[in-house]
Coordinates of C-alpha atoms and ligand atoms in Angstrom, one line a residue:
X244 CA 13.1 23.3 -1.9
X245 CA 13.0 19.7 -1.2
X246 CA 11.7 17.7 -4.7
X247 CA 9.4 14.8 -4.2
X248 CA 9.1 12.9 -7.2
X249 CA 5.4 11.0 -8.0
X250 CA 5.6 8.2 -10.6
X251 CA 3.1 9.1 -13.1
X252 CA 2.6 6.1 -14.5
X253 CA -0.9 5.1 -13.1
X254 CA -3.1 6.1 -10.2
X255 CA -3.7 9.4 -7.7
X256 CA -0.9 11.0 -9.5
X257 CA -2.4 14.3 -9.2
X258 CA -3.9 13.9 -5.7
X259 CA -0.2 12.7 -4.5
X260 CA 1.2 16.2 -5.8
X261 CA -1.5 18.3 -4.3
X262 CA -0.2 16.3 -0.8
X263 CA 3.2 16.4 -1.6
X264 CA 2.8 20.2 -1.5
X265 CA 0.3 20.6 1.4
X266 CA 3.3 18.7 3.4
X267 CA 5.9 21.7 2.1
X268 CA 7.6 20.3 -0.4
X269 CA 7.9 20.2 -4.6
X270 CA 6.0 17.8 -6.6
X271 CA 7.6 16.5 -10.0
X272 CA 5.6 13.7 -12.4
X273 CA 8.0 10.9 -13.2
X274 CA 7.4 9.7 -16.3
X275 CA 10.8 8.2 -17.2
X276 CA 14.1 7.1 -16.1
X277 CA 16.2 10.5 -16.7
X278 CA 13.1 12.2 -14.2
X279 CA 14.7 10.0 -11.5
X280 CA 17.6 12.1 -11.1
X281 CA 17.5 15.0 -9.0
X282 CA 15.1 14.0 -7.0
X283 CA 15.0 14.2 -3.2
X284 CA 12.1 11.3 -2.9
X285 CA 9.4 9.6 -4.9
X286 CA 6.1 8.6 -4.0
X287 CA 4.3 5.9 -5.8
X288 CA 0.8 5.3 -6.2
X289 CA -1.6 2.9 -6.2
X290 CA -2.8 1.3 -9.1
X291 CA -2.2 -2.6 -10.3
X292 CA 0.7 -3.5 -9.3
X293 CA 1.5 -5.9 -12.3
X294 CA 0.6 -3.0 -14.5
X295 CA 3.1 -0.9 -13.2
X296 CA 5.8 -3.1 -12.2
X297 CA 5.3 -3.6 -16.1
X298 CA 5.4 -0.4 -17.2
X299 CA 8.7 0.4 -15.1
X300 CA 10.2 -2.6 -16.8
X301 CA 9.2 -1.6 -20.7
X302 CA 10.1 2.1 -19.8
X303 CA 13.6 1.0 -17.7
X304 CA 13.1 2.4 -14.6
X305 CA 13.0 -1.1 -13.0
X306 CA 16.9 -1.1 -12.5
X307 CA 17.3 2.7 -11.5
X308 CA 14.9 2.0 -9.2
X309 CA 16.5 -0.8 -8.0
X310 CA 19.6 1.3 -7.2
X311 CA 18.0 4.6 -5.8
X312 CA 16.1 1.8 -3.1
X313 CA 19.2 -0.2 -2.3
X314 CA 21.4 3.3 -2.1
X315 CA 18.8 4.5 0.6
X316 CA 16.7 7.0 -1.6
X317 CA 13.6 8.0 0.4
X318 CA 10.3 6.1 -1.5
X319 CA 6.9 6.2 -0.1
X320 CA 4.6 3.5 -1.7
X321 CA 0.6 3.1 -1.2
X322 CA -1.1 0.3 -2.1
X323 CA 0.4 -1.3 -5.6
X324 CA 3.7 1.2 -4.6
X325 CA 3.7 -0.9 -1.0
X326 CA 3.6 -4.3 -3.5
X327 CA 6.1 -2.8 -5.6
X328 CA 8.3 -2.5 -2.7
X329 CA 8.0 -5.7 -0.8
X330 CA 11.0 -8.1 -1.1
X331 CA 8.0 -10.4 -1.1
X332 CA 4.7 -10.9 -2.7
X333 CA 2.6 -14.0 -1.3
X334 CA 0.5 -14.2 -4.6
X335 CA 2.2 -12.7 -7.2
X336 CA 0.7 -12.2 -11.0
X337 CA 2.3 -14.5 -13.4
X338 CA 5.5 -12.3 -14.3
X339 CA 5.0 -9.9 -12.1
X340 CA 7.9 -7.1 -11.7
X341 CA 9.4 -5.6 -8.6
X342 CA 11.3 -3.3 -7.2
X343 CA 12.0 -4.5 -3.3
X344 CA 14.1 -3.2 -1.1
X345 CA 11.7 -3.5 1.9
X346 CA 11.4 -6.6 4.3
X347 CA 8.1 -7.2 4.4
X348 CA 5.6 -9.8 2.7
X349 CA 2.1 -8.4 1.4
X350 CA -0.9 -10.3 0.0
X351 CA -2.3 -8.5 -2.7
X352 CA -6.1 -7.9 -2.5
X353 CA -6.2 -9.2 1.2
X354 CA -9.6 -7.6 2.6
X355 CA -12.0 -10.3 0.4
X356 CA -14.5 -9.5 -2.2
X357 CA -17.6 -7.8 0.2
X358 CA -14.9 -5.6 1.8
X359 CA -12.7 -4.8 -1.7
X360 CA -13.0 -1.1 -0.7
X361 CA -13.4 0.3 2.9
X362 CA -12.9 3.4 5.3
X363 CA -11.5 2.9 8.3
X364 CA -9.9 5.0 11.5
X365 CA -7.0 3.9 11.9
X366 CA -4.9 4.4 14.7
X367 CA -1.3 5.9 13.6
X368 CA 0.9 6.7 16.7
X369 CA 3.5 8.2 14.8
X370 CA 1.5 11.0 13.5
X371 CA -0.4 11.8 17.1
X372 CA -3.4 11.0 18.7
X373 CA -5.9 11.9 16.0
X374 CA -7.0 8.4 13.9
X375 CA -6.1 8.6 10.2
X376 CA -9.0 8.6 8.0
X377 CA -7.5 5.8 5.7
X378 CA -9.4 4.5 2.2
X379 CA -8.7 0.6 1.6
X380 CA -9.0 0.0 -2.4
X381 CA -9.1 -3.5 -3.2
X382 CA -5.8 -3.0 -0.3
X383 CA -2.6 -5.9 0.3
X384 CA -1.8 -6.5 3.7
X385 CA 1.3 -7.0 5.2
X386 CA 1.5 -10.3 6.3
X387 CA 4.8 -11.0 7.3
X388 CA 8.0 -8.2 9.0
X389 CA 11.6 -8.9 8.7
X390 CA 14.8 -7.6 10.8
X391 CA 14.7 -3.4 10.7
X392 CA 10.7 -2.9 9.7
X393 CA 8.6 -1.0 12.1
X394 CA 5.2 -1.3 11.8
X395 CA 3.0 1.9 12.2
X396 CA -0.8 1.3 12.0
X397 CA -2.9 -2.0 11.9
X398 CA -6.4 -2.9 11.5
X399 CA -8.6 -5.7 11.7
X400 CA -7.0 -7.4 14.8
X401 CA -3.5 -6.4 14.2
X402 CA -3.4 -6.5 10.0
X403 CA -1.0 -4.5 9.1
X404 CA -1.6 -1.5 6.9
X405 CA 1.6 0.6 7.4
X406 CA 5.1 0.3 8.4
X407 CA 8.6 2.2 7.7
X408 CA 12.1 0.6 7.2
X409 CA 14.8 2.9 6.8
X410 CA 13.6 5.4 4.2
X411 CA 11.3 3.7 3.2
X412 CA 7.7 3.9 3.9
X413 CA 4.2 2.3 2.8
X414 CA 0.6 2.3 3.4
X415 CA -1.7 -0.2 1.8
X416 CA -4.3 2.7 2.4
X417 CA -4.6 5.9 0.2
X418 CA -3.8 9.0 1.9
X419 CA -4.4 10.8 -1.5
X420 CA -8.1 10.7 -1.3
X421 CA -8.5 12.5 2.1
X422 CA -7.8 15.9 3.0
X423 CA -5.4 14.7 5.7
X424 CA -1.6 15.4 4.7
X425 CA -0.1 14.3 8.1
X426 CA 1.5 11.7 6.3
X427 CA 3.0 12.7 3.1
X428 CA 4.4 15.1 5.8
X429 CA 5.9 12.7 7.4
X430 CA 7.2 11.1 4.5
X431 CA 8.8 14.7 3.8
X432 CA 10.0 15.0 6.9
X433 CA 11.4 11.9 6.5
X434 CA 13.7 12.6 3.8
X435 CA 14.4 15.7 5.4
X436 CA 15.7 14.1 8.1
X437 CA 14.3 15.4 10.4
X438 CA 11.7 11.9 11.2
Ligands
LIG162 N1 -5.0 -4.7 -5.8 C1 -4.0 -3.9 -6.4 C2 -2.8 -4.7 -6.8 O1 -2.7 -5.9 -6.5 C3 -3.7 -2.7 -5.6 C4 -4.9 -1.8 -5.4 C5 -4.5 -0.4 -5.3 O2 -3.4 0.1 -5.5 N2 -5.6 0.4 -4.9 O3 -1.9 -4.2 -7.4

């Protein structure tokens, strides 16, 4: 069975397993660097994205990482997992850790103070008519796309919210906190390859 790791180191790490299964596949907790290996994908969560580009660092998973993301290993970020991946943060903490590997630029915290948190439907074409009932926590945008990024949903006059390079995916929503799996499924799919 296909094993989808999901860093454990701060967020929905529970609510990413219980997805990672509802889309057909295992669900590990990563805790450290030796639960890297073996792995088929990983997901990481949401959280601060300082915090855990911090942790990865002091725990050194930073450079693993690193490798598994430039040898084409499948990740699937949300939220501070889609900072963690950018090969460009607009406003980055002071010392603020990253793994990269996709070509995008986010802004961190990107929907302003009144609108922190929000629900939206948002349109997702590669996942079928139906809107995707997405939950913006204090949410990044992506602000700028390089060479090889497809983006996949947008809101707010074109924002944004999701795109794919590779095998790499990212939503600055949390699909975690619904009951709709269609993505995780697609990430599975994805390192299946069958997507
Ligand atoms: N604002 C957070 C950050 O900059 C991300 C928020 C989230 O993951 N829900 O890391």
């Amino acid at each position: 069975m296909t094993a989808i790791g999901v860093l454990a180191l701060q967020g929905d790490v529970r609510e990413h397993a219980r997805m990672v299964r509802e889309a057909g596949a295992t669900a590990v907790p990563v805790k450290r660097a030796d639960g890297l290996t073996s792995l088929d994908g990983l997901v990481i969560p949401g959280g601060e994205s300082t915090t855990i580009g911090k942790l990865l660092r002091r725990f050194g998973m930073l450079e693993p990482l690193r490798s598994l993301v430039e040898s084409g290993f499948p990740v699937y970020g949300t939220c501070a997992g889609m900072i963690l991946l950018a090969d460009r943060i607009e406003d980055a903490g002071v010392d603020q850790p990253s793994i990269g590997g996709m070509n995008i630029a986010v802004r961190r915290n990107a929907f302003g103070r009144q609108r922190e948190s929000f629900e939206a439907d948002v349109d997702v074409p590669v996942l079928g008519d139906e809107p995707f009932p997405a939950i913006f926590i204090r949410a990044p945008v992506i602000e700028g796309v390089g060479e090889g990024v497809d983006i996949l949903a947008s809101v707010a006059g074109e924002r944004p919210v999701a795109a794919r390079q590779g095998r790499l995916l990212v939503s600055s929503f949390h699909p975690e906190l619904t009951d709709d799996a269609r993505l995780h499924r697609y990430f599975v799919d994805m390192v299946e390859g069958r997507s």
